[in-house]
């Protein structure tokens, strides 16, 4: 009996094991079949079911041979089914529990990719670093580490950037010296944020370690080292990139007669003229910087290349600046004595004065030759700087003469008053041709900047000095332009996916739609017949999906078909009140119509039905961004969280390449004062899709690239309304008034467009039209300052300043002062006071 009992127990155990094996086999076969179905249909729900089945299989026997494969398959299925919250724990469990598995590296790589897709870049960087260090032998390890460095740099994690780069150099420096040199040079930006000493030490180390690096890298490193040393040689920060300090009193918008010097005066010239002080430089550092600049020039000239022309021109500019500073340091002689009775003193004074003129003339000619040579290098931004200096040369000489010290013998004794006037008149007579040269030089600078599309510090310096030299012929004040708009994106939900399981007529129509689907409108000859076809299928089959496709197709027609699109979506909801994609697309239609509350309600309702709706998340992020611009704490922080949540979710949910969520996050970073992060996100968006939204973001981040990017975007097939206004604002800033007028003709009317049209009209000399536009804008929104401020500029700089009748000028100055006070900004109040003073002098 005992033997029989033992046999019975053994038999039961055997049966139990057989049952367990059978259960495991069933689970395995089920998971594999669901995986095949998911791959065949590409349906999210099938992938999620596949992930769930592999999870069940793993949980049934987590220690079985090959169990890590089930975990990995579960993660892949969840990821493909866009259930990212379910995918992440699968990869993390595999990483933790199976450290020696060959699938571990793939799990880490997939997890890093998932974080990257969700725009969770700092988290992705951690995993990319791990992958690169633990699996350095993998062919993609180098790229992973490079991407981690790019993320760390953009997000300002300097310590990690340096650590990762050094590790990169250790691993790949000997094998790939070209990439290693680029990686080490890439740390320059990090050290620039730290201190001049650390930057210079880094650049010297780069040049020591990579003497055979690509020539353009050596040129850049040598120049940047020279620039840092040159900048440090100046005791205190100067003006316009020079070791000089400019000072000037307020200039009134009238042609004032310069006050006559009197015997009580020690110098000639009006108090509002430009005066400058030459700041001291450290000669040792100057010598070091000069040597490095000559090395830069030599490197370029040994093998000229387009990539090095900017650095060549920049080195030449700094060398020319040395001559200019030496020129400015030659000051009008003091202690002159031209008394006839003191012959030796008179002769010494004449020699001193002649030496001053000759030295100034020689150095001025040298500087002019050097700056003119820079123009021949044809680098746009440096050419503007060189042109500004060419205007400054005669300007500074003329100012020095105009402000010359009056000798004691001239301002004393008999006829002192007459002698002072004669002396100062003679200096001014000598200075006048130089002032005219300066005006011409600054005009050339402004014309060239407009032609080349460059708006930078040198351009602003030219405008400032030109206005001060001729306040009745050049505006002292720049009109206020609205902030260039950023396109806050909305989009429609994805079409019904192609599948063999769809009914034949519907499947054929869906295939036709996908053949022409994209971010741009579908041509009418293809769009309208297809929309009608979907409508026919919908009526015949009572299919909500078919009505949805009819609405989507109408919405993509070039001809305005919004009403038909809306009707089709509503017909879908009659059949299926919980048709999430139709509800979401009704939100998009409401948003484009300006019905923001309706849009928000639609998108919120759609996500309650289906949390995986890309466009609904994108739309809610856009609505939060609109509010974020004007929000204050603590609402600002809450809105930022909402934007990040929806934009990152949209980034993960997007099928294929879609730049828009990254653009949203880039706008958020820009508004938060994080330009490096915004630039990184713009670059990511641009790699996916050259959407006009991306070009608007780039234009907001860069003065120099703004016009060229917006011009390209304005001719693209995918258009957004903001492009035309943004382009016009950049054109106005460059003085391209004709071009701006054409761009504004295609812009959607708004307060901002009225302001821009006013500036364009003023630039074309149509002052009455400009006034009308500003008044129209001020009625539209009386609280905003731009219209009032620009009316002040119009009356001050373009009516009163150029009026020939004193009474008319006084009337215009009064109007200007009133407009500036309505603008109610600190700058406007100062201009209002200036207008009052100018009126009293007439």
PDB file of C-alpha atoms in Angstrom, residues 347-460:
ATOM      1  CA  UNK A 347      56.449 127.244 -32.385  1.00  0.00           C
ATOM      2  CA  UNK A 348      56.254 124.316 -29.951  1.00  0.00           C
ATOM      3  CA  UNK A 349      52.457 124.550 -29.926  1.00  0.00           C
ATOM      4  CA  UNK A 350      52.277 124.637 -33.715  1.00  0.00           C
ATOM      5  CA  UNK A 351      54.507 121.549 -33.875  1.00  0.00           C
ATOM      6  CA  UNK A 352      52.374 119.791 -31.255  1.00  0.00           C
ATOM      7  CA  UNK A 353      49.200 120.605 -33.154  1.00  0.00           C
ATOM      8  CA  UNK A 354      50.655 119.566 -36.517  1.00  0.00           C
ATOM      9  CA  UNK A 355      51.969 116.326 -35.028  1.00  0.00           C
ATOM     10  CA  UNK A 356      48.471 115.625 -33.708  1.00  0.00           C
ATOM     11  CA  UNK A 357      46.930 116.154 -37.145  1.00  0.00           C
ATOM     12  CA  UNK A 358      49.628 114.192 -38.985  1.00  0.00           C
ATOM     13  CA  UNK A 359      49.569 111.244 -36.566  1.00  0.00           C
ATOM     14  CA  UNK A 360      45.785 111.144 -36.662  1.00  0.00           C
ATOM     15  CA  UNK A 361      45.782 111.354 -40.453  1.00  0.00           C
ATOM     16  CA  UNK A 362      48.351 108.576 -40.858  1.00  0.00           C
ATOM     17  CA  UNK A 363      46.710 106.194 -38.380  1.00  0.00           C
ATOM     18  CA  UNK A 364      43.303 107.002 -39.847  1.00  0.00           C
ATOM     19  CA  UNK A 365      44.531 106.141 -43.337  1.00  0.00           C
ATOM     20  CA  UNK A 366      46.037 102.887 -42.027  1.00  0.00           C
ATOM     21  CA  UNK A 367      42.813 101.925 -40.270  1.00  0.00           C
ATOM     22  CA  UNK A 368      40.724 102.847 -43.316  1.00  0.00           C
ATOM     23  CA  UNK A 369      42.895 100.640 -45.526  1.00  0.00           C
ATOM     24  CA  UNK A 370      42.622  97.719 -43.081  1.00  0.00           C
ATOM     25  CA  UNK A 371      38.836  97.971 -42.736  1.00  0.00           C
ATOM     26  CA  UNK A 372      38.390  98.342 -46.503  1.00  0.00           C
ATOM     27  CA  UNK A 373      40.428  95.161 -46.999  1.00  0.00           C
ATOM     28  CA  UNK A 374      38.003  93.340 -44.701  1.00  0.00           C
ATOM     29  CA  UNK A 375      35.117  94.230 -47.019  1.00  0.00           C
ATOM     30  CA  UNK A 376      36.843  92.329 -49.829  1.00  0.00           C
ATOM     31  CA  UNK A 377      36.648  89.124 -47.748  1.00  0.00           C
ATOM     32  CA  UNK A 378      32.858  89.233 -48.318  1.00  0.00           C
ATOM     33  CA  UNK A 379      31.815  88.028 -44.898  1.00  0.00           C
ATOM     34  CA  UNK A 380      28.469  89.690 -44.233  1.00  0.00           C
ATOM     35  CA  UNK A 381      28.455  90.263 -40.464  1.00  0.00           C
ATOM     36  CA  UNK A 382      32.096  91.372 -40.307  1.00  0.00           C
ATOM     37  CA  UNK A 383      31.548  93.670 -43.282  1.00  0.00           C
ATOM     38  CA  UNK A 384      28.872  95.531 -41.304  1.00  0.00           C
ATOM     39  CA  UNK A 385      31.229  95.924 -38.341  1.00  0.00           C
ATOM     40  CA  UNK A 386      34.014  97.168 -40.636  1.00  0.00           C
ATOM     41  CA  UNK A 387      31.636  99.669 -42.282  1.00  0.00           C
ATOM     42  CA  UNK A 388      30.569 100.965 -38.869  1.00  0.00           C
ATOM     43  CA  UNK A 389      34.237 101.535 -37.983  1.00  0.00           C
ATOM     44  CA  UNK A 390      34.781 103.362 -41.278  1.00  0.00           C
ATOM     45  CA  UNK A 391      32.064 105.806 -40.233  1.00  0.00           C
ATOM     46  CA  UNK A 392      33.509 106.112 -36.744  1.00  0.00           C
ATOM     47  CA  UNK A 393      37.005 107.115 -37.974  1.00  0.00           C
ATOM     48  CA  UNK A 394      36.062 110.581 -39.322  1.00  0.00           C
ATOM     49  CA  UNK A 395      33.378 110.936 -36.642  1.00  0.00           C
ATOM     50  CA  UNK A 396      35.857 110.593 -33.788  1.00  0.00           C
ATOM     51  CA  UNK A 397      38.396 112.928 -35.468  1.00  0.00           C
ATOM     52  CA  UNK A 398      35.711 115.550 -36.088  1.00  0.00           C
ATOM     53  CA  UNK A 399      34.510 115.289 -32.486  1.00  0.00           C
ATOM     54  CA  UNK A 400      38.068 115.652 -31.199  1.00  0.00           C
ATOM     55  CA  UNK A 401      38.503 118.821 -33.246  1.00  0.00           C
ATOM     56  CA  UNK A 402      35.085 120.185 -32.308  1.00  0.00           C
ATOM     57  CA  UNK A 403      35.890 119.715 -28.611  1.00  0.00           C
ATOM     58  CA  UNK A 404      39.429 121.049 -28.805  1.00  0.00           C
ATOM     59  CA  UNK A 405      40.883 122.740 -25.760  1.00  0.00           C
ATOM     60  CA  UNK A 406      40.929 126.530 -26.034  1.00  0.00           C
ATOM     61  CA  UNK A 407      44.438 127.821 -25.338  1.00  0.00           C
ATOM     62  CA  UNK A 408      44.746 130.136 -22.361  1.00  0.00           C
ATOM     63  CA  UNK A 409      46.162 132.961 -24.446  1.00  0.00           C
ATOM     64  CA  UNK A 410      43.103 132.781 -26.731  1.00  0.00           C
ATOM     65  CA  UNK A 411      40.548 133.088 -23.911  1.00  0.00           C
ATOM     66  CA  UNK A 412      42.363 135.853 -22.051  1.00  0.00           C
ATOM     67  CA  UNK A 413      43.440 139.380 -22.789  1.00  0.00           C
ATOM     68  CA  UNK A 414      42.048 141.944 -25.156  1.00  0.00           C
ATOM     69  CA  UNK A 415      39.367 140.709 -27.629  1.00  0.00           C
ATOM     70  CA  UNK A 416      39.131 137.357 -25.791  1.00  0.00           C
ATOM     71  CA  UNK A 417      35.511 136.863 -26.888  1.00  0.00           C
ATOM     72  CA  UNK A 418      36.331 137.384 -30.545  1.00  0.00           C
ATOM     73  CA  UNK A 419      39.475 135.238 -30.349  1.00  0.00           C
ATOM     74  CA  UNK A 420      37.574 132.326 -28.732  1.00  0.00           C
ATOM     75  CA  UNK A 421      34.865 132.473 -31.380  1.00  0.00           C
ATOM     76  CA  UNK A 422      37.393 132.612 -34.193  1.00  0.00           C
ATOM     77  CA  UNK A 423      39.410 129.709 -32.766  1.00  0.00           C
ATOM     78  CA  UNK A 424      36.376 127.459 -32.271  1.00  0.00           C
ATOM     79  CA  UNK A 425      34.862 128.430 -35.635  1.00  0.00           C
ATOM     80  CA  UNK A 426      38.099 127.422 -37.335  1.00  0.00           C
ATOM     81  CA  UNK A 427      38.102 124.019 -35.581  1.00  0.00           C
ATOM     82  CA  UNK A 428      34.460 123.469 -36.506  1.00  0.00           C
ATOM     83  CA  UNK A 429      35.172 124.477 -40.110  1.00  0.00           C
ATOM     84  CA  UNK A 430      37.892 121.808 -40.209  1.00  0.00           C
ATOM     85  CA  UNK A 431      35.615 119.236 -38.569  1.00  0.00           C
ATOM     86  CA  UNK A 432      32.553 119.768 -40.823  1.00  0.00           C
ATOM     87  CA  UNK A 433      33.844 117.732 -43.825  1.00  0.00           C
ATOM     88  CA  UNK A 434      34.735 114.918 -41.431  1.00  0.00           C
ATOM     89  CA  UNK A 435      31.214 114.929 -39.970  1.00  0.00           C
ATOM     90  CA  UNK A 436      29.844 114.659 -43.513  1.00  0.00           C
ATOM     91  CA  UNK A 437      32.154 111.696 -44.187  1.00  0.00           C
ATOM     92  CA  UNK A 438      30.896 110.045 -41.009  1.00  0.00           C
ATOM     93  CA  UNK A 439      27.259 110.556 -42.026  1.00  0.00           C
ATOM     94  CA  UNK A 440      27.978 108.985 -45.411  1.00  0.00           C
ATOM     95  CA  UNK A 441      29.773 106.078 -43.726  1.00  0.00           C
ATOM     96  CA  UNK A 442      26.894 105.363 -41.353  1.00  0.00           C
ATOM     97  CA  UNK A 443      24.394 105.590 -44.222  1.00  0.00           C
ATOM     98  CA  UNK A 444      26.427 103.008 -46.158  1.00  0.00           C
ATOM     99  CA  UNK A 445      26.494 100.799 -43.057  1.00  0.00           C
ATOM    100  CA  UNK A 446      22.700 100.906 -42.702  1.00  0.00           C
ATOM    101  CA  UNK A 447      22.134 100.318 -46.408  1.00  0.00           C
ATOM    102  CA  UNK A 448      24.490  97.344 -46.396  1.00  0.00           C
ATOM    103  CA  UNK A 449      22.871  95.831 -43.311  1.00  0.00           C
ATOM    104  CA  UNK A 450      19.465  96.101 -44.999  1.00  0.00           C
ATOM    105  CA  UNK A 451      20.816  94.575 -48.196  1.00  0.00           C
ATOM    106  CA  UNK A 452      22.539  91.682 -46.401  1.00  0.00           C
ATOM    107  CA  UNK A 453      19.682  91.074 -43.972  1.00  0.00           C
ATOM    108  CA  UNK A 454      21.798  91.617 -40.852  1.00  0.00           C
ATOM    109  CA  UNK A 455      20.580  93.260 -37.681  1.00  0.00           C
ATOM    110  CA  UNK A 456      23.224  93.255 -34.963  1.00  0.00           C
ATOM    111  CA  UNK A 457      25.116  95.465 -32.516  1.00  0.00           C
ATOM    112  CA  UNK A 458      27.113  97.140 -35.302  1.00  0.00           C
ATOM    113  CA  UNK A 459      23.917  97.981 -37.207  1.00  0.00           C
ATOM    114  CA  UNK A 460      22.407  99.513 -34.084  1.00  0.00           C
TER     115      UNK A 460
END
